[in-house]
Coordinates of C-alpha atoms in Angstrom, one line a residue:
M1 CA -1.4 76.6 -27.6
T2 CA -4.6 74.7 -27.4
S3 CA -4.5 71.2 -28.7
P4 CA -7.1 70.1 -31.3
D5 CA -8.6 67.6 -28.8
S6 CA -9.2 70.3 -26.2
S7 CA -10.5 73.1 -28.4
P8 CA -13.6 74.9 -27.2
S9 CA -15.6 74.0 -30.2
L10 CA -14.8 70.3 -29.9
T11 CA -15.6 70.3 -26.2
A12 CA -18.9 72.0 -26.9
W13 CA -19.8 69.4 -29.6
R14 CA -18.9 66.6 -27.2
T15 CA -21.1 68.1 -24.5
L16 CA -24.0 68.5 -26.9
L17 CA -23.5 64.9 -28.2
A18 CA -23.5 63.7 -24.6
L19 CA -26.6 65.5 -23.7
A20 CA -28.3 64.2 -26.9
V21 CA -27.4 60.6 -25.8
V22 CA -28.7 61.2 -22.3
F23 CA -32.0 62.6 -23.6
V24 CA -32.5 59.8 -26.1
M25 CA -32.0 57.4 -23.2
L26 CA -34.6 59.3 -21.1
A27 CA -37.1 59.4 -23.9
S28 CA -36.8 55.7 -24.8
T29 CA -37.3 54.7 -21.1
G30 CA -40.2 56.8 -20.3
W31 CA -38.5 58.9 -17.6
T32 CA -38.5 56.1 -15.1
A33 CA -37.4 58.3 -12.2
L34 CA -40.9 59.6 -12.0
Q35 CA -42.0 56.1 -10.8
R36 CA -41.6 55.9 -7.1
H37 CA -39.8 52.9 -5.7
G38 CA -41.9 52.5 -2.6
E39 CA -39.0 52.8 -0.1
D40 CA -41.4 53.4 2.8
G41 CA -43.6 50.4 2.3
T42 CA -46.4 49.5 4.7
A43 CA -44.8 46.3 6.1
R44 CA -41.6 48.1 7.1
T45 CA -43.6 51.1 8.4
R46 CA -45.8 49.0 10.6
A47 CA -42.9 47.0 12.0
L48 CA -41.0 50.2 12.9
S49 CA -44.1 51.7 14.5
A50 CA -44.6 48.6 16.6
W51 CA -40.9 48.6 17.6
D52 CA -41.2 52.3 18.7
K53 CA -43.9 51.3 21.2
G54 CA -42.3 48.1 22.4
R55 CA -40.4 47.3 25.5
V56 CA -38.2 44.6 26.9
G57 CA -38.7 44.2 30.6
L58 CA -38.9 47.7 32.1
F59 CA -37.0 49.4 29.3
D60 CA -38.0 51.0 26.0
L61 CA -36.5 49.6 22.8
P62 CA -33.6 51.7 21.3
D63 CA -34.0 53.9 18.3
P64 CA -33.3 51.6 15.3
H65 CA -31.2 54.4 13.8
S66 CA -28.9 54.4 16.8
P67 CA -25.1 53.9 16.1
P68 CA -24.2 50.2 15.8
K69 CA -22.1 50.3 19.0
R70 CA -25.1 51.4 21.0
L71 CA -27.3 48.7 19.4
A72 CA -24.6 46.1 20.0
A73 CA -24.4 47.1 23.7
F74 CA -28.2 46.9 24.0
F75 CA -28.4 43.3 22.6
A76 CA -25.4 42.3 24.8
S77 CA -27.3 43.4 27.8
L78 CA -30.2 41.0 27.0
S79 CA -30.5 37.3 27.7
A80 CA -30.5 34.8 24.8
A81 CA -34.2 34.3 25.3
Q82 CA -34.9 38.1 25.3
Q83 CA -32.9 38.4 22.0
V84 CA -34.8 35.6 20.3
G85 CA -38.0 37.0 21.6
L86 CA -37.3 40.4 19.9
A87 CA -36.3 38.8 16.7
D88 CA -39.4 36.7 16.6
R89 CA -41.7 39.6 17.4
Y90 CA -40.0 42.3 15.2
P91 CA -38.2 40.4 12.4
L92 CA -38.4 43.2 9.9
V93 CA -36.6 45.5 12.4
V94 CA -34.1 43.2 14.1
G95 CA -33.1 41.7 10.8
N96 CA -31.9 45.1 9.5
L97 CA -30.2 46.5 12.6
N98 CA -26.5 47.2 12.1
G99 CA -25.1 46.1 15.5
A100 CA -27.5 43.2 16.2
P101 CA -25.7 39.8 16.5
L102 CA -25.3 38.1 13.1
T103 CA -27.1 34.9 14.0
L104 CA -30.0 36.9 15.4
R105 CA -30.3 38.9 12.1
Y106 CA -30.2 35.7 10.1
R107 CA -33.0 34.3 12.2
A108 CA -35.1 37.4 12.0
N109 CA -34.7 37.7 8.3
R110 CA -35.6 34.1 7.7
L111 CA -38.9 34.8 9.6
A112 CA -39.5 38.0 7.7
V113 CA -38.9 36.2 4.3
V114 CA -41.2 33.3 5.3
Q115 CA -43.9 35.9 6.2
A116 CA -43.5 37.7 3.0
R117 CA -43.7 34.4 1.1
D118 CA -47.0 33.6 2.8
D119 CA -48.4 37.1 2.1
E120 CA -47.5 36.7 -1.6
R121 CA -49.1 33.3 -1.7
E122 CA -52.4 34.7 -0.5
R123 CA -52.1 37.5 -3.2
T124 CA -51.8 34.9 -5.9
H125 CA -55.4 33.9 -5.1
D126 CA -56.7 37.5 -4.7
S127 CA -59.5 38.1 -7.3
R128 CA -59.2 41.8 -6.8
L129 CA -55.8 41.7 -8.5
S130 CA -55.3 41.7 -12.2
V131 CA -53.9 38.7 -14.0
E132 CA -50.5 40.5 -14.1
G133 CA -50.8 41.4 -10.5
R134 CA -51.3 37.7 -9.5
H135 CA -48.4 36.7 -11.8
Q136 CA -46.1 39.2 -10.0
A137 CA -47.2 37.9 -6.7
D138 CA -46.4 34.4 -7.8
R139 CA -42.9 35.5 -8.9
R140 CA -42.3 37.2 -5.6
M141 CA -43.6 34.1 -3.7
R142 CA -41.1 31.9 -5.5
R143 CA -38.3 34.3 -4.9
F144 CA -39.0 34.3 -1.2
E145 CA -39.3 30.6 -1.1
S146 CA -35.8 30.3 -2.5
M147 CA -34.5 32.9 0.0
A148 CA -36.0 31.0 2.9
G149 CA -34.0 27.9 1.9
E150 CA -31.8 26.0 4.4
G151 CA -28.5 27.6 5.1
R152 CA -29.2 31.0 3.5
Q153 CA -27.7 33.8 5.6
I154 CA -29.9 36.8 4.8
L155 CA -28.2 39.9 6.4
A156 CA -30.9 42.4 5.4
F157 CA -34.4 42.1 4.0
D158 CA -37.2 44.6 3.2
P159 CA -40.1 43.5 0.9
S160 CA -41.5 47.1 0.6
G161 CA -41.9 48.3 -3.0
D162 CA -39.4 46.6 -5.2
G163 CA -37.5 45.5 -2.1
R164 CA -34.0 45.3 -0.8
A165 CA -31.8 42.5 0.5
A166 CA -28.3 41.4 1.4
E167 CA -26.9 37.9 1.8
V168 CA -23.6 36.5 3.3
F169 CA -21.4 33.8 1.9
G170 CA -18.9 32.4 4.4
D171 CA -18.5 33.2 8.1
L172 CA -18.8 36.9 8.4
G173 CA -18.1 36.9 12.1
S174 CA -14.7 35.3 11.9
A175 CA -13.6 36.5 8.4
A176 CA -10.2 38.2 8.0
R177 CA -11.2 39.5 4.6
V178 CA -14.7 40.7 3.6
S179 CA -15.8 41.6 0.0
V180 CA -19.0 43.6 -0.6
V181 CA -20.5 43.2 -4.0
V182 CA -22.4 46.3 -4.9
P183 CA -24.6 45.7 -8.0
G184 CA -26.1 48.2 -10.4
A185 CA -29.4 49.2 -12.0
D186 CA -32.5 47.0 -12.1
T187 CA -31.5 45.4 -8.9
N188 CA -34.5 44.4 -6.7
L189 CA -35.9 41.4 -4.9
L190 CA -37.0 39.7 -8.1
T191 CA -33.5 40.1 -9.7
F192 CA -31.6 39.4 -6.5
E193 CA -30.9 35.9 -7.9
R194 CA -31.5 34.3 -11.2
T195 CA -31.6 30.7 -12.6
K196 CA -30.5 31.9 -16.1
R197 CA -27.7 34.3 -16.3
R198 CA -27.0 33.7 -12.6
Y199 CA -23.7 35.5 -12.6
A200 CA -25.4 38.7 -13.6
A201 CA -27.5 38.8 -10.4
P202 CA -26.1 39.8 -6.9
V203 CA -26.4 36.3 -5.4
G204 CA -24.6 34.7 -8.3
M205 CA -21.9 37.4 -8.4
A206 CA -21.2 37.0 -4.7
R207 CA -21.3 33.2 -4.7
S208 CA -18.9 33.2 -7.7
L209 CA -16.5 35.6 -6.0
Y210 CA -16.6 33.7 -2.8
D211 CA -15.7 30.4 -4.6
A212 CA -12.9 32.3 -6.5
E213 CA -11.5 33.8 -3.3
R214 CA -11.4 30.4 -1.6
A215 CA -9.6 29.0 -4.6
A216 CA -7.1 31.9 -4.6
A217 CA -6.3 31.7 -0.9
P218 CA -7.7 28.5 0.7
R219 CA -6.2 29.3 4.2
T220 CA -7.7 32.8 4.3
R221 CA -10.9 33.3 6.2
T222 CA -13.1 35.1 3.7
A223 CA -16.7 36.2 3.5
V224 CA -18.6 37.9 0.6
I225 CA -21.8 39.9 0.9
A226 CA -24.3 40.2 -2.0
W227 CA -25.3 43.8 -1.1
A228 CA -28.6 44.8 -2.8
D229 CA -29.7 46.7 0.3
Y230 CA -30.2 50.0 -1.6
T231 CA -32.8 51.3 -4.0
A232 CA -31.3 51.0 -7.5
P233 CA -32.5 52.7 -10.7
A234 CA -35.0 50.9 -12.8
G235 CA -33.9 51.0 -16.4
L236 CA -31.9 53.7 -18.0
G237 CA -34.1 56.7 -17.0
V238 CA -33.3 59.8 -15.0
D239 CA -32.4 57.9 -11.9
A240 CA -29.7 56.1 -13.8
V241 CA -28.0 59.2 -15.0
T242 CA -28.2 61.2 -11.8
G243 CA -26.7 60.6 -8.3
R244 CA -29.9 60.8 -6.2
L245 CA -30.3 57.1 -5.6
A246 CA -26.5 56.6 -5.4
S247 CA -26.2 59.2 -2.7
A248 CA -28.9 57.4 -0.6
G249 CA -27.2 54.1 -1.3
A250 CA -23.8 55.4 -0.2
V251 CA -25.2 56.3 3.2
R252 CA -26.4 52.8 3.6
L253 CA -23.2 51.3 2.3
N254 CA -21.1 53.3 4.7
A255 CA -23.4 52.3 7.6
L256 CA -22.8 48.6 6.6
T257 CA -19.0 48.8 6.4
S258 CA -18.8 50.7 9.7
A259 CA -20.8 48.1 11.5
L260 CA -19.2 44.9 10.2
P261 CA -18.1 42.7 13.1
G262 CA -14.5 42.0 14.0
T263 CA -11.4 43.7 12.5
S264 CA -11.6 42.3 8.9
R265 CA -10.2 44.2 6.0
V266 CA -12.9 45.1 3.5
S267 CA -13.0 45.4 -0.3
L268 CA -15.9 47.0 -2.3
I269 CA -16.5 45.2 -5.6
C270 CA -18.8 47.6 -7.5
H271 CA -20.5 46.9 -10.9
S272 CA -22.1 49.4 -13.2
Y273 CA -24.3 51.9 -11.3
G274 CA -23.0 50.3 -8.2
S275 CA -19.7 52.1 -8.9
V276 CA -21.5 55.4 -8.6
V277 CA -22.7 54.3 -5.2
C278 CA -19.1 53.3 -4.2
G279 CA -17.7 56.5 -5.6
I280 CA -19.9 58.7 -3.4
A281 CA -19.4 56.4 -0.4
A282 CA -15.6 56.5 -0.9
R283 CA -15.4 59.9 0.7
A284 CA -16.5 58.6 4.1
L285 CA -15.4 55.0 4.2
P286 CA -14.0 53.6 7.4
A287 CA -10.2 52.8 7.5
R288 CA -10.9 49.1 7.3
V289 CA -12.0 49.5 3.6
T290 CA -8.7 49.0 1.8
D291 CA -9.8 48.7 -1.8
V292 CA -12.6 49.9 -4.1
A293 CA -12.7 48.0 -7.4
V294 CA -15.2 49.0 -10.2
A295 CA -16.2 47.2 -13.4
G296 CA -18.3 48.5 -16.3
S297 CA -18.5 51.9 -14.6
P298 CA -20.4 54.9 -16.0
G299 CA -18.3 57.0 -13.6
M300 CA -17.8 57.5 -9.9
R301 CA -19.0 61.1 -9.6
A302 CA -15.5 62.3 -9.7
E303 CA -13.0 63.5 -12.3
S304 CA -10.1 61.5 -10.8
A305 CA -9.3 58.9 -8.2
G306 CA -7.8 61.7 -6.1
Q307 CA -11.1 63.6 -6.0
L308 CA -12.6 60.6 -4.3
D309 CA -10.6 61.7 -1.2
S310 CA -10.3 58.2 0.0
H311 CA -7.5 56.2 1.6
A312 CA -8.6 53.1 -0.3
R313 CA -6.9 51.9 -3.4
V314 CA -9.0 52.4 -6.5
W315 CA -9.1 49.7 -9.2
A316 CA -11.0 49.8 -12.5
M317 CA -11.7 47.4 -15.4
R318 CA -13.9 47.3 -18.5
D319 CA -14.4 44.6 -21.1
H320 CA -13.8 45.7 -24.6
D321 CA -17.3 44.5 -25.6
D322 CA -19.0 46.4 -22.7
W323 CA -21.6 48.8 -24.1
I324 CA -21.0 51.2 -21.2
H325 CA -18.1 52.7 -23.1
I326 CA -20.6 54.5 -25.3
V327 CA -22.2 56.3 -22.3
P328 CA -20.8 59.9 -22.1
H329 CA -18.4 60.0 -19.2
L330 CA -19.0 63.5 -18.0
E331 CA -21.3 65.5 -15.7
V332 CA -23.4 68.3 -17.0
G333 CA -26.1 70.0 -14.9
G334 CA -26.3 67.0 -12.6
L335 CA -26.6 64.5 -15.5
G336 CA -23.8 62.0 -15.9
H337 CA -21.3 60.5 -13.4
G338 CA -18.0 62.1 -14.3
A339 CA -14.8 60.8 -15.8
D340 CA -14.2 57.3 -17.1
P341 CA -12.3 55.3 -14.4
V342 CA -10.3 53.2 -16.9
T343 CA -8.7 56.2 -18.6
P344 CA -5.1 57.0 -17.6
D345 CA -6.0 60.5 -16.5
F346 CA -8.4 59.2 -13.9
G347 CA -5.6 57.5 -12.0
A348 CA -7.1 54.2 -11.0
R349 CA -5.2 50.9 -11.2
V350 CA -6.5 49.5 -14.4
L351 CA -7.1 45.7 -14.4
S352 CA -7.6 43.2 -17.2
A353 CA -11.2 42.0 -17.7
R354 CA -10.3 39.4 -20.4
G355 CA -13.1 36.9 -20.9
A356 CA -15.9 39.0 -19.3
A357 CA -17.8 39.3 -22.6
G358 CA -20.0 42.3 -22.3
H359 CA -21.5 44.4 -19.5
T360 CA -22.7 41.5 -17.2
G361 CA -19.9 38.9 -17.5
Y362 CA -17.4 40.2 -15.0
F363 CA -18.3 37.5 -12.4
E364 CA -18.3 34.5 -14.8
P365 CA -16.0 31.7 -13.6
G366 CA -12.8 31.5 -15.6
T367 CA -12.6 35.2 -16.5
E368 CA -9.6 37.3 -15.6
S369 CA -12.0 39.9 -14.2
L370 CA -13.2 37.4 -11.5
R371 CA -9.7 36.3 -10.7
N372 CA -8.7 39.9 -10.3
F373 CA -11.6 40.6 -8.0
A374 CA -10.7 37.5 -5.9
D375 CA -7.0 38.5 -5.6
I376 CA -8.0 42.0 -4.4
G377 CA -10.5 40.5 -2.0
V378 CA -7.9 38.2 -0.3
G379 CA -5.1 40.8 -0.5
S380 CA -3.0 39.0 -3.1
Y381 CA -2.2 42.1 -5.1
R382 CA 0.9 40.6 -6.6
N383 CA -1.2 38.1 -8.6
T384 CA -3.5 40.7 -10.2
S385 CA -3.3 41.1 -14.0
C386 CA -3.1 44.6 -15.4
A387 CA -5.0 45.7 -18.5
D388 CA -1.8 46.4 -20.4
D389 CA -0.1 43.1 -19.5
G390 CA 2.5 45.0 -17.5
D391 CA 2.8 45.5 -13.8
G392 CA 1.9 49.1 -13.5
C393 CA -1.4 48.4 -11.7
R394 CA 0.4 46.5 -9.0
S395 CA 3.2 49.1 -8.3
G396 CA 3.7 50.7 -5.0
I397 CA 1.6 48.3 -2.9
S398 CA 3.1 47.1 0.3
G399 CA 1.9 44.1 2.2
G400 CA 0.6 42.5 -1.0
E401 CA 1.0 38.9 0.2
V402 CA -1.8 36.5 0.8
I403 CA -2.7 36.4 4.5

């Protein structure tokens, strides 16, 4: 007998209601997917074109899309002076090469950020721009000025369009545990870090998590990456309710996790639309990724954790005040991202998010959500707190001691 909750008429009404919500979102945001994000910007294009024609000694430069091992072997064959020379000549290329030495990438990206800052400074005085255009140039100039600060470890940087970036906290080369923070919609270079609401921006999220991990396991060598190195949706338009940008982001995320140095274990900490990226990426993650934890998720493009077809443990949390719960958790005709990861039927390990206060508070210091992320990041699974105050979310995990 069909239960009342699963009757065809009720299912149809739920589907219609979900579609109505989606289309209201689209109408209210002006179909933002029709606005191109400028992924192939001129600065990046010119840099790649110059690299393709370049040489070092008698040899051509390798294809920048080569596997990380091949690129690593190429840089290992060069002298220190030759490596620095390439970074200084082609900073927008070298700074984004998975396989290039970390210190070289940091150097290259610092140069690229400084050049982008200087370009924007000139634009602030360009009379051909509108007042708003000069204001945006000033905002970007100030953002790049901050990113060029002493001690910043910029792992990736592309100023094209709305821009992409990634930053490292800790010593990535020697870390035993690495956490990758994957943020959601409205992530770009201007929102990469914030002065107000700092823990709602990728840099603040990652820095807060790094501090929490060090507090949770002082003797564990940890590193955290603020990974905004994908094109995220702008607003709640078509891009936010489809998987196009998430699919492209998943390719980049898998490339990053496959190219990380050393033998560290890796956790993905995914917020909002970032959990869609992580859900798609999960199907091809390298074995070193042991955990995927999502917060405030609209779905992972799957109906269950099993459908992710991943060896990694899947964790989920949602604050009771998070507005994401009103978003329809289904997929119809390519719209929507599938089942709700915090429901029992999905099969994730559901964690407490006590104290998170809404959709953007999961990385606020003092919250259980942040403590849970930190415990996952350092491998201290026995210390995680479950959503139901029991221990079900921790069951069946071996090797759950802090290393």
